[in-house]
CSV table of C-alpha atoms in Angstrom, one decimal:
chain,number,residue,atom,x,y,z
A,1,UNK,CA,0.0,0.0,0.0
A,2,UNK,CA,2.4,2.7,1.2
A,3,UNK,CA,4.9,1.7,-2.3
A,4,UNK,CA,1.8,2.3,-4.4
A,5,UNK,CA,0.9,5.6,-2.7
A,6,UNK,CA,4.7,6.6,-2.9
A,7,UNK,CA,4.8,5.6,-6.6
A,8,UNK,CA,1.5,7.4,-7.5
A,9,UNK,CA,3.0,10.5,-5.9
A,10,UNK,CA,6.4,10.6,-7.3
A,11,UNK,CA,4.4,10.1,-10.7
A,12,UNK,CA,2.1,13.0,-9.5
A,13,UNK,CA,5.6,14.9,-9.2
A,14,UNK,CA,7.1,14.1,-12.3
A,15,UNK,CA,3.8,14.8,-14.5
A,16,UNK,CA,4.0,18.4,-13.6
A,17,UNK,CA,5.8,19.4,-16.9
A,18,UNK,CA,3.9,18.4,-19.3
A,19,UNK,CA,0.9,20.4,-19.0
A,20,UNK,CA,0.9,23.5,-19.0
A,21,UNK,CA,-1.6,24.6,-15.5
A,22,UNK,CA,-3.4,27.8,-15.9
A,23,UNK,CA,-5.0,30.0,-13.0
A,24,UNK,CA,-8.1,31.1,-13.0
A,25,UNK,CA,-8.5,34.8,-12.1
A,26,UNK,CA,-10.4,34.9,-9.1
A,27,UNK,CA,-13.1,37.0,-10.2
A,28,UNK,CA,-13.7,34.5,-13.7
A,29,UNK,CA,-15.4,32.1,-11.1
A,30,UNK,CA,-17.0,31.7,-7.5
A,31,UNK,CA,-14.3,30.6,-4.4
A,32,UNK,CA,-13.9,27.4,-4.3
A,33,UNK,CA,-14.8,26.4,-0.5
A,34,UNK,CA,-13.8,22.2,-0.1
A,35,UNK,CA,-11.3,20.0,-1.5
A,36,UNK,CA,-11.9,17.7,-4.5
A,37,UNK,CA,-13.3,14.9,-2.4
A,38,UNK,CA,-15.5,17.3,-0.5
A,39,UNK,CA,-17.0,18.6,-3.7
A,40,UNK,CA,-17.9,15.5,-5.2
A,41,UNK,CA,-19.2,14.0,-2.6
A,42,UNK,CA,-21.6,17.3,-2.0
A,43,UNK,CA,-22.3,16.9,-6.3
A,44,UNK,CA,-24.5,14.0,-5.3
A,45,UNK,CA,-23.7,12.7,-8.8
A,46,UNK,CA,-20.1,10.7,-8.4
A,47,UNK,CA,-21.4,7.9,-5.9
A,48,UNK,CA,-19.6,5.5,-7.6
A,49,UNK,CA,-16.5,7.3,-8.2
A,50,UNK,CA,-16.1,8.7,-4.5
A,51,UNK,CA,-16.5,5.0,-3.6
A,52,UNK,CA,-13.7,4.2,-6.2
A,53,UNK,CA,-11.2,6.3,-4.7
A,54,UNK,CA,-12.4,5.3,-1.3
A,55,UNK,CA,-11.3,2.3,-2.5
A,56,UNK,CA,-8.2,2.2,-4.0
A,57,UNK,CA,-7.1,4.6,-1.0
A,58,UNK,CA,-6.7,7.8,-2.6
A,59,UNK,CA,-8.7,10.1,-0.7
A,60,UNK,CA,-6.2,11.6,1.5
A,61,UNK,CA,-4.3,11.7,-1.7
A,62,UNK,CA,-7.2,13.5,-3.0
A,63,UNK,CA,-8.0,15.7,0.0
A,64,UNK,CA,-4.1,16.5,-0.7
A,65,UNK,CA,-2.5,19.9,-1.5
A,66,UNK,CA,-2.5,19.8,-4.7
A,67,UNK,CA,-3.0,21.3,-7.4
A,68,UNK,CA,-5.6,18.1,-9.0
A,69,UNK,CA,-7.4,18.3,-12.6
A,70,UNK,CA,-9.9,15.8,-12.2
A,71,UNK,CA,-11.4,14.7,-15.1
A,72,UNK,CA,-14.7,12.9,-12.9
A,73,UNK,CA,-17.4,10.1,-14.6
A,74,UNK,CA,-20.9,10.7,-13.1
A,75,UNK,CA,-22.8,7.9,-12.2
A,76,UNK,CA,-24.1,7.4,-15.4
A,77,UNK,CA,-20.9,7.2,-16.4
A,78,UNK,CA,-20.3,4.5,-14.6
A,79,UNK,CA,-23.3,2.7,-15.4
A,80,UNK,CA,-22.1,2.7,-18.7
A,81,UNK,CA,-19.6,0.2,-18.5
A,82,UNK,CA,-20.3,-3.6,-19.2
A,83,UNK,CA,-22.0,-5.5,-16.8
A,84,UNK,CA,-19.4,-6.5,-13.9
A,85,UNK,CA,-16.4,-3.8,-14.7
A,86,UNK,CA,-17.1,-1.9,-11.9
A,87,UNK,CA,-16.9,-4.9,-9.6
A,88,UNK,CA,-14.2,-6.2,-11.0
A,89,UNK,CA,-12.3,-2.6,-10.8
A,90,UNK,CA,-13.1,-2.8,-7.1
A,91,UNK,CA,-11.7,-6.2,-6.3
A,92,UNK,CA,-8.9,-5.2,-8.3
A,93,UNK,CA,-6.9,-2.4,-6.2
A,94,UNK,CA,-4.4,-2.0,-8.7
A,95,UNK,CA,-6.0,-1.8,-11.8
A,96,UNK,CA,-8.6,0.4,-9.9
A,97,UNK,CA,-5.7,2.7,-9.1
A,98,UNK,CA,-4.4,3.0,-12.4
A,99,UNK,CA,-8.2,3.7,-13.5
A,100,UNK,CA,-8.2,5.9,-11.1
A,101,UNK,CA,-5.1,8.0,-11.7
A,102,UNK,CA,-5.9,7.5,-15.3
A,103,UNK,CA,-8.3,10.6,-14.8
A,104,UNK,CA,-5.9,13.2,-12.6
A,105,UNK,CA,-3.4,15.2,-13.9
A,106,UNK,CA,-1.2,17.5,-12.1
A,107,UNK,CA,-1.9,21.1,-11.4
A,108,UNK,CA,-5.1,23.2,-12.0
A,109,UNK,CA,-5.5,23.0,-15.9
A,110,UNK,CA,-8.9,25.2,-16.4
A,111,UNK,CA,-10.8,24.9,-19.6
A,112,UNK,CA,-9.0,28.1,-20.5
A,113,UNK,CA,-6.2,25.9,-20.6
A,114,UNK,CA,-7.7,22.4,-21.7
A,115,UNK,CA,-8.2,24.3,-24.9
A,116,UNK,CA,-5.2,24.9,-26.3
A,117,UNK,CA,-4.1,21.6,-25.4
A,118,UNK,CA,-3.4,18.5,-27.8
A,119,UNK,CA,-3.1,16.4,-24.5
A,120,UNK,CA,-2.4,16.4,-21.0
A,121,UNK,CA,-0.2,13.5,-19.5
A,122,UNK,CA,-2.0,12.2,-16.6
A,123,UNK,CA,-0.6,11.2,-12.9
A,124,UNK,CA,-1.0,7.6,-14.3
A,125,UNK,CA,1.6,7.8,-16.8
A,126,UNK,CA,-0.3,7.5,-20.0
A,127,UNK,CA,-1.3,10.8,-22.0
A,128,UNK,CA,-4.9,12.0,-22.8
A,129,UNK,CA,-5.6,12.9,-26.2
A,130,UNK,CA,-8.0,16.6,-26.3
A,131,UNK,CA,-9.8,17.3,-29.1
A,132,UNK,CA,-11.7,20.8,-28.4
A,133,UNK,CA,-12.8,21.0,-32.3
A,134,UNK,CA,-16.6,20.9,-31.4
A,135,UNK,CA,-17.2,21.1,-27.3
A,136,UNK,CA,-14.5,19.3,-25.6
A,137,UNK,CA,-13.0,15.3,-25.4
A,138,UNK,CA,-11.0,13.9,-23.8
A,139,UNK,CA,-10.2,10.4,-25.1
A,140,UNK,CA,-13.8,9.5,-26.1
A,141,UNK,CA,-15.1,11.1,-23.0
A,142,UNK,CA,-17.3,14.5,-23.7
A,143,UNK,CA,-16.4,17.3,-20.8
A,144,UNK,CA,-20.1,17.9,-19.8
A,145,UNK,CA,-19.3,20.4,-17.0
A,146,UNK,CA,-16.4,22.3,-17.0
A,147,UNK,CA,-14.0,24.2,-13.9
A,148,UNK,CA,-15.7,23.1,-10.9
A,149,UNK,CA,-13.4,24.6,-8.6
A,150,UNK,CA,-12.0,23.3,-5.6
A,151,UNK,CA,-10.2,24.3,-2.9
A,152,UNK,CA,-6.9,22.0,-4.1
A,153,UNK,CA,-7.7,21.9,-7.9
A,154,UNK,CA,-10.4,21.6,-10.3
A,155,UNK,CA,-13.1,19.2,-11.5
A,156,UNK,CA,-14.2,18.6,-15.5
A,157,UNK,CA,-16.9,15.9,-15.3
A,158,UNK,CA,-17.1,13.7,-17.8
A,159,UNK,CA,-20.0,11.1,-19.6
A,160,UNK,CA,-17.5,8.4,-19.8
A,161,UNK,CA,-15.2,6.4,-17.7
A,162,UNK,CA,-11.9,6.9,-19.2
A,163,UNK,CA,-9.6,3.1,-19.0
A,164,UNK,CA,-6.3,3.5,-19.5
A,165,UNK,CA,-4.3,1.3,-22.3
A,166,UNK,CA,-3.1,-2.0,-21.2
């Protein structure tokens, strides 16, 4: 447990470079007022990914410092996958992990940012492509909500549950 944390952090480190984090001015949106944890849970609509990362044991990860860009599946999201995935992803603490870190990158990357990227390399290891030529994707994931704010990063929520290649 405590090498996987270590190795998802010194990832978390290393990732920093690759995209490029923009702040927000303050005044462009409200003040963010709980972590990225926090704010999902009080969304109502991440049930199943709050449990995720309860989990794999990334919530004090998550509850961290910072700066997070989550890129979050609802529920429906979720409910998407084929029957069994999400049970199997929770028996699986590893794989769930790297599912899991699969949607983080390091720092705050608003969508004033996301769009002038190609990709962002996430704290998993693996990039993610962006495509902002009609809305924004991510993989094959549409952003439906964009720069929820929080008090250690940001949160894009997403209609899809991004896996990472094998």
């Amino acid at each position: 447990m405590n090498r996987l944390l270590a190795a998802f952090l010194l990832s978390l480190a290393a990732c920093g470079g690759s995209s490029k984090p923009t702040e927000t001015p303050a005044s462009a949106t409200p003040a963010a007022t709980a972590d990225i944890v926090d704010t999902a849970v009080a969304a109502g609509s991440f049930t199943t990914l709050v449990a995720a990362v309860k989990a794999a044991g990334l919530v004090e990860t998550l509850k961290g410092e910072g700066p997070f860009t989550v890129f979050a599946p609802t529920d429906e999201a979720f409910a998407k996958l084929p029957p069994g995935t999400v049970e199997a992803l929770l028996a699986d603490k590893d794989k769930l992990t790297r599912v899991l870190t699969y949607h983080v990158v390091a720092g705050k990357v608003t969508s004033d940012a996301v769009a002038g990227l190609k990709e962002a390399t996430t704290v998993a290891g693996p990039t993610l492509a962006i495509d902002t030529t009609s809305g924004v994707k991510i993989n094959n994931a549409t952003v439906v909500t964009a720069d929820v704010m929080a008090t250690n990063g940001v949160i894009h929520v997403i209609d899809t549950v991004l896996l990472p290649p094998e």
